[in-house]
Amino acid sequence: MESNNNKPESFWQRQATTVKGLVIFFLVLILLIPTYMVADLISERQYRQSEAVGEVSEKWGREQTITGPIIAIPYDEPVYDKEEKAIAMHTGYVYFLPETLNIDGDLKPEKRHRGIFEVVLYESQIELSGSFRLPDIQAQIPENASLRPGQARLIVSIPDLRGIENQVALDWMGEQSFFDPGMPYPGISESGINTPVSLPENQVDIPFKITLNLRGSGSFYMTPVGKVTQAKVHSNWPDPSFTGAFLPDDQTISQTGFDANWKVLHLNRNYPQFWNSENTNIQFYSSTFGVDLFLPVDNYQKATRSIKYAILFISLTFLAVFFIELRQEKPVHPFQYGLIGLALVIFYTLLVSISEHIPFNFAYLIAGAMTVGLAGLYARSLFQSGKMGFLVGGTLTCLYGFLFVTLQLQDYALLIGSIGLFAILATVMYVSRKINFQKE
């Protein structure tokens, strides 16, 4: 009788470790809920940063793209009825791009703050020079149309006119004039400047030079509208990111700034040197190129990458405590596991909040030290052993060190992360090989 009463008790004792393991597994899954909440918090702070950048840019000047200069000339084309009688006049436009275009830009960036967020603004001195070589203009419009050469305009597209700091001057065949705001003729863009120009009767090269001081934020782009476009950009910004349809032919980057040079031919882009308003498929944006004034430290991006490893940190820390519990035979309540897990989740809120005020690497060191210290001291208290507290703290230190190295890498992050995870799994398998999960 006594032996029969002991059988159920012996069975539950043998299964206690399995049940405890399942409880810990579900606890890990539950802790994913606050982890996702922290991930949403990071996204919210990142969005708030974008709003701050947008607010400052709206007042200073958004990212700028220079497209031009382009000659636009209106023409009148009669509209006929069924009896081939002219009943109205339709106004069209013919456009010409320069034969050569030289862009010389000097960017002077600076950092501004909107609350705790940094914004990169710049002032620039831009010179556009080159020449036009007009073909037979009459051949570029419908046969029965009449040209209005006296209303020819030189157009330069600029997205945000609030960034213009001075009166924009044009040197046209040795004569100087100034631009007016607006785009009088359609077909180029919605925002820009224009000025009337005179066209010589004989087809010769028409030299031009335009100088302007332009403010913007974040990025500066150019459009290769010349048959041959050569662009040079100089700046004292040490962290450029060259982007767009064309990369520089040569570039020099140092701690004191950068110099970049481009050369683009009309064969490299997908629109012609001249067209009329019957052709509406001119896509300048497909050929723009330039530079982003890159902020090298993005704490939100790194925090987002780090939180993807949260489930790994929680699982491995729980495994370490679980193995210690089995060896020490000192039970740890699931509530206490939960407290350790919450400490690991709070690490990410500490990381984000501290990195908004100091460099990310120092913020990582502070948040990691606080979390390791808290978890290690709590483990020491649970097991009444400094050695066990040091073991838990050492495990977390190794994990945070592995994550820190992974965050510093870009091209090799996936490779190092995969090798590191394999090594961690191998270590767990080695440590657990002699553990008896069923008590006799």
Coordinates of C-alpha atoms in Angstrom, one line a residue:
M1 CA 0.0 0.0 0.0
E2 CA 2.8 2.4 0.9
S3 CA 4.6 1.6 -2.3
N4 CA 1.5 2.3 -4.4
N5 CA 1.0 5.7 -2.7
N6 CA 4.6 6.7 -3.6
K7 CA 4.2 6.0 -7.4
P8 CA 2.3 9.2 -8.3
E9 CA 4.7 11.3 -6.3
S10 CA 7.7 9.8 -8.0
F11 CA 6.2 10.3 -11.4
W12 CA 5.6 14.1 -10.8
Q13 CA 9.1 14.4 -9.4
R14 CA 10.5 13.0 -12.6
Q15 CA 8.4 15.3 -14.7
A16 CA 9.0 18.4 -12.7
T17 CA 12.0 19.5 -14.7
T18 CA 10.1 19.1 -18.0
V19 CA 7.2 21.1 -16.7
K20 CA 9.5 23.8 -15.4
G21 CA 11.2 23.9 -18.9
L22 CA 7.8 24.3 -20.6
V23 CA 6.9 27.1 -18.2
I24 CA 10.2 28.9 -18.9
F25 CA 9.6 28.5 -22.7
F26 CA 6.2 30.1 -22.5
L27 CA 7.6 32.8 -20.3
V28 CA 10.1 33.6 -23.1
L29 CA 7.2 33.9 -25.6
I30 CA 5.3 36.2 -23.2
L31 CA 8.3 38.4 -22.8
L32 CA 8.3 39.0 -26.6
I33 CA 5.2 41.2 -26.0
P34 CA 7.2 44.0 -24.1
T35 CA 10.0 43.4 -26.6
Y36 CA 7.8 44.3 -29.5
M37 CA 6.5 47.3 -27.5
V38 CA 10.0 48.6 -27.2
A39 CA 10.6 48.0 -30.9
D40 CA 7.5 50.2 -31.5
L41 CA 8.9 52.8 -29.2
I42 CA 12.1 52.9 -31.2
S43 CA 10.1 53.3 -34.4
E44 CA 8.1 56.1 -32.8
R45 CA 11.3 58.0 -31.8
Q46 CA 12.7 57.5 -35.3
Y47 CA 9.5 59.0 -36.7
R48 CA 9.8 61.9 -34.3
Q49 CA 13.3 62.5 -35.5
S50 CA 12.1 62.6 -39.1
E51 CA 9.4 65.1 -38.1
A52 CA 12.1 67.3 -36.5
V53 CA 14.2 67.2 -39.6
G54 CA 11.2 68.0 -41.7
E55 CA 10.3 71.0 -39.5
V56 CA 13.7 72.5 -39.7
S57 CA 14.0 71.8 -43.5
E58 CA 10.7 73.5 -44.2
K59 CA 12.0 76.7 -42.7
W60 CA 15.6 76.5 -44.1
G61 CA 15.2 74.7 -47.4
R62 CA 14.6 71.0 -48.3
E63 CA 17.0 68.8 -50.3
Q64 CA 17.8 70.5 -53.6
T65 CA 18.0 69.2 -57.1
I66 CA 19.4 71.6 -59.8
T67 CA 17.9 70.9 -63.3
G68 CA 18.9 73.3 -66.0
P69 CA 19.4 75.6 -67.7
I70 CA 16.9 74.8 -70.4
I71 CA 15.8 77.1 -73.2
A72 CA 12.0 77.1 -73.8
I73 CA 10.4 78.8 -76.8
P74 CA 6.6 78.9 -77.4
Y75 CA 5.1 78.4 -80.8
D76 CA 1.5 78.7 -82.2
E77 CA -0.1 75.9 -84.1
P78 CA -3.4 76.3 -85.9
V79 CA -6.3 73.9 -85.0
Y80 CA -8.4 72.9 -88.0
D81 CA -12.0 71.7 -88.2
K82 CA -13.4 69.0 -90.5
E83 CA -13.3 71.3 -93.4
E84 CA -9.6 72.1 -92.8
K85 CA -10.5 75.6 -91.7
A86 CA -8.4 77.1 -88.9
I87 CA -10.7 77.7 -85.9
A88 CA -8.2 78.2 -83.1
M89 CA -4.5 78.5 -82.2
H90 CA -2.8 76.0 -79.9
T91 CA 0.3 77.1 -78.0
G92 CA 3.1 74.6 -77.8
Y93 CA 6.6 74.8 -76.6
V94 CA 10.0 73.6 -77.8
Y95 CA 12.9 72.9 -75.4
F96 CA 16.6 72.8 -75.9
L97 CA 19.3 71.5 -73.6
P98 CA 22.9 72.9 -73.4
E99 CA 25.7 71.5 -75.5
T100 CA 28.1 71.6 -72.6
L101 CA 27.3 72.1 -68.9
N102 CA 29.8 72.6 -66.1
I103 CA 28.6 72.5 -62.5
D104 CA 30.8 73.7 -59.8
G105 CA 29.4 73.4 -56.3
D106 CA 30.9 74.3 -52.9
L107 CA 28.8 72.9 -50.0
K108 CA 29.2 74.2 -46.4
P109 CA 27.2 72.0 -44.1
E110 CA 26.5 72.5 -40.5
K111 CA 24.6 70.6 -37.7
R112 CA 21.5 72.2 -36.2
H113 CA 19.4 70.8 -33.3
R114 CA 15.7 70.5 -32.9
G115 CA 15.3 69.5 -29.3
I116 CA 17.5 66.5 -28.9
F117 CA 17.6 65.7 -32.6
E118 CA 20.4 66.6 -35.1
V119 CA 19.7 68.0 -38.5
V120 CA 22.2 68.6 -41.3
L121 CA 21.8 71.8 -43.2
Y122 CA 24.0 73.4 -45.8
E123 CA 24.7 76.6 -47.7
S124 CA 26.2 76.3 -51.2
Q125 CA 27.7 78.4 -53.9
I126 CA 26.8 77.0 -57.3
E127 CA 28.1 78.0 -60.7
L128 CA 26.5 76.7 -63.9
S129 CA 28.4 77.4 -67.0
G130 CA 28.6 76.1 -70.6
S131 CA 27.1 76.8 -74.0
F132 CA 24.1 76.1 -76.1
R133 CA 24.3 75.1 -79.8
L134 CA 20.8 75.4 -81.2
P135 CA 19.8 73.3 -84.2
D136 CA 17.3 74.5 -86.9
I137 CA 14.5 75.5 -84.5
Q138 CA 11.8 75.5 -87.1
A139 CA 12.5 71.9 -87.9
Q140 CA 11.7 71.0 -84.3
I141 CA 8.1 72.2 -84.3
P142 CA 5.1 71.2 -86.4
E143 CA 5.2 72.1 -90.1
N144 CA 2.4 74.7 -90.0
A145 CA 3.4 76.2 -86.6
S146 CA 4.9 79.7 -86.2
L147 CA 7.6 80.3 -83.7
R148 CA 7.7 83.1 -81.1
P149 CA 11.5 83.5 -80.6
G150 CA 11.0 86.9 -78.9
Q151 CA 9.5 85.0 -75.9
A152 CA 12.3 82.6 -75.4
R153 CA 13.0 81.9 -71.7
L154 CA 15.9 80.3 -69.9
I155 CA 14.6 78.0 -67.1
V156 CA 16.4 76.5 -64.1
S157 CA 14.4 74.0 -62.0
I158 CA 14.9 74.4 -58.2
P159 CA 12.5 72.4 -55.9
D160 CA 12.5 74.8 -52.9
L161 CA 12.9 78.5 -53.8
R162 CA 13.1 79.4 -50.1
G163 CA 16.7 78.2 -50.3
I164 CA 17.8 80.9 -52.7
E165 CA 20.0 83.5 -50.8
N166 CA 20.8 86.0 -53.4
Q167 CA 19.6 87.5 -56.7
V168 CA 20.5 84.9 -59.3
A169 CA 22.5 86.4 -62.1
L170 CA 22.8 85.2 -65.7
D171 CA 25.7 86.1 -68.0
W172 CA 24.3 85.4 -71.5
M173 CA 26.6 86.1 -74.5
G174 CA 28.4 88.7 -72.3
E175 CA 25.2 90.5 -71.2
Q176 CA 24.0 90.3 -67.6
S177 CA 20.4 89.8 -66.5
F178 CA 18.5 88.5 -63.4
F179 CA 16.1 85.7 -63.0
D180 CA 12.4 85.9 -62.0
P181 CA 10.6 83.3 -59.8
G182 CA 8.3 80.8 -61.4
M183 CA 8.0 78.4 -64.3
P184 CA 6.2 80.4 -67.1
Y185 CA 6.1 77.4 -69.5
P186 CA 5.0 73.9 -68.6
G187 CA 6.9 70.7 -69.3
I188 CA 9.9 71.0 -67.0
S189 CA 8.9 71.2 -63.3
E190 CA 6.5 73.0 -61.0
S191 CA 9.1 75.1 -59.2
G192 CA 12.0 77.1 -60.5
I193 CA 13.3 80.4 -61.9
N194 CA 13.4 81.9 -65.4
T195 CA 14.6 84.9 -67.4
P196 CA 14.1 86.1 -71.0
V197 CA 17.0 85.5 -73.4
S198 CA 17.7 86.6 -76.9
L199 CA 18.6 84.1 -79.6
P200 CA 21.1 84.9 -82.4
E201 CA 19.9 84.4 -86.0
N202 CA 22.9 82.5 -87.0
Q203 CA 23.5 79.1 -85.4
V204 CA 26.5 79.7 -83.1
D205 CA 27.6 78.6 -79.7
I206 CA 25.9 80.7 -77.0
P207 CA 27.9 80.9 -73.8
F208 CA 26.3 81.3 -70.4
K209 CA 27.1 81.4 -66.7
I210 CA 24.8 81.4 -63.8
T211 CA 25.8 82.0 -60.2
L212 CA 23.6 81.4 -57.2
N213 CA 23.8 80.8 -53.4
L214 CA 21.5 78.0 -52.4
R215 CA 20.5 76.6 -49.0
G216 CA 19.2 73.1 -48.5
S217 CA 19.2 70.2 -46.1
G218 CA 20.4 66.6 -46.2
S219 CA 21.1 66.1 -49.9
F220 CA 22.3 68.0 -53.0
Y221 CA 21.5 66.6 -56.5
M222 CA 22.2 67.6 -60.1
T223 CA 20.7 66.7 -63.4
P224 CA 23.0 66.1 -66.4
V225 CA 21.1 68.1 -69.0
G226 CA 24.2 68.9 -71.0
K227 CA 25.3 66.9 -74.0
V228 CA 28.4 66.7 -72.0
T229 CA 28.0 67.4 -68.3
Q230 CA 30.9 67.8 -66.0
A231 CA 30.3 68.4 -62.3
K232 CA 32.6 69.1 -59.4
V233 CA 31.4 69.3 -55.7
H234 CA 33.6 70.3 -52.8
S235 CA 32.7 70.3 -49.1
N236 CA 34.2 70.2 -45.7
W237 CA 31.8 67.3 -44.7
P238 CA 33.8 64.1 -43.9
D239 CA 30.9 61.6 -44.3
P240 CA 29.4 61.9 -47.8
S241 CA 27.2 59.2 -49.4
F242 CA 27.3 59.5 -53.2
T243 CA 24.0 58.4 -54.7
G244 CA 21.7 58.7 -57.7
A245 CA 22.1 57.5 -61.2
F246 CA 25.8 58.1 -61.5
L247 CA 28.7 57.7 -59.0
P248 CA 31.7 60.0 -59.2
D249 CA 34.4 59.2 -61.7
D250 CA 36.9 60.1 -59.0
Q251 CA 36.6 61.2 -55.4
T252 CA 38.7 62.1 -52.4
I253 CA 37.4 61.7 -48.9
S254 CA 39.2 62.7 -45.7
Q255 CA 38.5 64.0 -42.2
T256 CA 38.6 67.5 -43.6
G257 CA 36.0 67.0 -46.3
F258 CA 35.6 65.6 -49.8
D259 CA 36.0 66.4 -53.5
A260 CA 34.0 64.6 -56.2
N261 CA 34.0 64.8 -60.0
W262 CA 31.4 63.4 -62.5
K263 CA 31.3 63.3 -66.2
V264 CA 28.0 62.3 -67.9
L265 CA 27.3 62.1 -71.6
H266 CA 23.9 62.5 -73.3
L267 CA 24.2 58.9 -74.3
N268 CA 24.1 57.9 -70.6
R269 CA 20.6 59.2 -70.1
N270 CA 17.2 58.4 -71.6
Y271 CA 16.0 61.8 -73.0
P272 CA 17.0 63.9 -76.0
Q273 CA 18.7 67.2 -76.4
F274 CA 15.6 68.9 -77.8
W275 CA 11.9 68.1 -78.0
N276 CA 8.5 69.9 -78.2
S277 CA 5.5 69.7 -76.0
E278 CA 4.0 66.8 -78.0
N279 CA 6.6 64.7 -76.1
T280 CA 5.6 64.5 -72.5
N281 CA 7.7 61.6 -71.4
I282 CA 10.8 63.5 -70.3
Q283 CA 11.9 62.0 -66.9
F284 CA 14.8 64.1 -65.5
Y285 CA 14.6 62.4 -62.1
S286 CA 15.9 59.1 -63.7
S287 CA 19.3 60.6 -64.3
T288 CA 19.9 62.8 -61.2
F289 CA 23.0 62.3 -59.1
G290 CA 24.6 63.9 -56.1
V291 CA 25.5 63.5 -52.5
D292 CA 23.8 62.8 -49.2
L293 CA 25.4 64.5 -46.2
F294 CA 25.3 61.4 -44.1
L295 CA 25.1 61.4 -40.3
P296 CA 27.5 58.5 -39.5
V297 CA 25.8 57.5 -36.2
D298 CA 22.2 56.5 -36.4
N299 CA 21.4 55.3 -32.9
Y300 CA 17.8 54.2 -33.8
Q301 CA 19.0 52.0 -36.6
K302 CA 21.5 50.3 -34.4
A303 CA 18.9 49.9 -31.6
T304 CA 16.5 48.3 -34.1
R305 CA 19.2 45.9 -35.1
S306 CA 20.1 45.1 -31.5
I307 CA 16.5 44.3 -30.4
K308 CA 16.3 41.6 -33.0
Y309 CA 18.6 39.6 -30.8
A310 CA 16.3 40.0 -27.7
I311 CA 14.8 36.6 -27.8
L312 CA 18.3 35.1 -28.0
F313 CA 19.4 37.1 -24.9
I314 CA 16.4 36.1 -22.9
S315 CA 16.5 32.4 -23.9
L316 CA 20.2 32.0 -23.2
T317 CA 20.0 33.9 -19.8
F318 CA 17.1 31.7 -18.8
L319 CA 19.1 28.6 -19.9
A320 CA 22.0 29.7 -17.7
V321 CA 19.8 30.2 -14.7
F322 CA 18.0 26.9 -15.4
F323 CA 21.2 24.9 -15.6
I324 CA 22.4 26.5 -12.3
E325 CA 19.1 25.7 -10.7
L326 CA 19.4 22.0 -11.7
R327 CA 23.0 21.8 -10.4
Q328 CA 22.4 23.8 -7.2
E329 CA 19.0 22.2 -6.5
K330 CA 17.7 25.6 -5.4
P331 CA 14.4 26.2 -7.2
V332 CA 13.8 29.5 -8.9
H333 CA 10.2 30.7 -9.2
P334 CA 8.9 31.6 -12.7
F335 CA 8.1 35.0 -11.3
Q336 CA 11.8 35.5 -10.6
Y337 CA 12.6 34.3 -14.2
G338 CA 10.2 37.0 -15.4
L339 CA 12.0 39.7 -13.4
I340 CA 15.3 38.7 -15.0
G341 CA 13.6 38.8 -18.4
L342 CA 12.1 42.3 -17.8
A343 CA 15.6 43.5 -16.9
L344 CA 16.9 42.3 -20.2
V345 CA 14.0 44.1 -22.0
I346 CA 14.6 47.3 -20.2
F347 CA 18.2 47.3 -21.5
Y348 CA 16.8 48.4 -24.9
T349 CA 14.8 51.3 -23.5
L350 CA 17.9 52.4 -21.6
L351 CA 20.0 52.0 -24.7
V352 CA 17.7 54.2 -26.8
S353 CA 17.1 56.9 -24.2
I354 CA 20.7 57.3 -23.3
S355 CA 21.9 57.2 -26.9
E356 CA 19.7 60.2 -27.7
H357 CA 22.1 62.3 -25.5
I358 CA 25.5 60.7 -25.8
P359 CA 27.3 58.7 -28.5
F360 CA 25.8 55.2 -29.1
N361 CA 28.9 53.2 -28.1
F362 CA 29.0 54.9 -24.7
A363 CA 25.3 54.5 -24.3
Y364 CA 25.6 50.8 -25.0
L365 CA 28.4 50.4 -22.4
I366 CA 26.3 52.2 -19.7
A367 CA 23.1 50.3 -20.5
G368 CA 24.9 47.0 -20.7
A369 CA 26.8 47.5 -17.4
M370 CA 23.6 48.4 -15.6
T371 CA 21.8 45.3 -17.0
V372 CA 24.7 42.9 -16.3
G373 CA 25.1 44.3 -12.8
L374 CA 21.4 44.0 -12.0
A375 CA 21.0 40.5 -13.3
G376 CA 24.3 39.3 -11.7
L377 CA 23.4 40.6 -8.3
Y378 CA 19.9 39.2 -8.5
A379 CA 21.4 35.7 -9.4
R380 CA 23.8 36.0 -6.5
S381 CA 20.9 36.6 -4.2
L382 CA 18.8 33.8 -5.6
F383 CA 21.5 31.1 -5.3
Q384 CA 23.3 32.6 -2.3
S385 CA 26.6 32.3 -4.3
G386 CA 28.9 34.9 -5.6
K387 CA 30.2 32.4 -8.1
M388 CA 26.8 31.8 -9.6
G389 CA 26.1 35.6 -9.8
F390 CA 29.4 36.0 -11.6
L391 CA 28.5 33.2 -14.0
V392 CA 25.2 34.8 -15.0
G393 CA 26.8 38.2 -15.3
G394 CA 29.7 36.7 -17.3
T395 CA 27.2 35.1 -19.7
L396 CA 25.4 38.3 -20.3
T397 CA 28.7 40.2 -20.7
C398 CA 29.7 37.7 -23.4
L399 CA 26.4 38.1 -25.1
Y400 CA 26.5 41.9 -25.0
G401 CA 30.0 41.9 -26.3
F402 CA 29.0 39.7 -29.2
L403 CA 26.1 42.0 -30.0
F404 CA 28.3 45.1 -29.8
V405 CA 30.8 43.6 -32.3
T406 CA 28.0 42.7 -34.7
L407 CA 26.5 46.2 -34.5
Q408 CA 29.8 47.8 -35.5
L409 CA 30.0 45.7 -38.7
Q410 CA 28.0 46.4 -41.9
D411 CA 29.2 44.1 -44.7
Y412 CA 30.1 41.2 -42.4
A413 CA 27.3 41.5 -39.8
L414 CA 25.4 38.5 -41.1
L415 CA 28.5 36.3 -41.3
I416 CA 29.7 37.1 -37.9
G417 CA 26.2 36.9 -36.4
S418 CA 25.7 33.4 -37.9
I419 CA 29.1 32.1 -36.8
G420 CA 28.4 33.6 -33.3
L421 CA 25.0 31.9 -33.0
F422 CA 26.5 28.6 -34.1
A423 CA 29.2 28.9 -31.4
I424 CA 26.6 29.8 -28.8
L425 CA 24.5 26.8 -29.7
A426 CA 27.5 24.5 -29.6
T427 CA 28.4 25.8 -26.1
V428 CA 24.9 25.2 -24.8
M429 CA 24.9 21.7 -26.2
Y430 CA 28.3 21.0 -24.6
V431 CA 27.2 22.3 -21.2
S432 CA 23.9 20.4 -21.2
R433 CA 25.2 17.1 -22.4
K434 CA 25.7 15.7 -18.8
I435 CA 22.6 17.3 -17.2
N436 CA 20.0 14.8 -16.0
F437 CA 16.7 16.3 -16.9
Q438 CA 14.8 13.5 -15.2
K439 CA 15.4 13.0 -11.5
E440 CA 15.3 9.5 -10.2

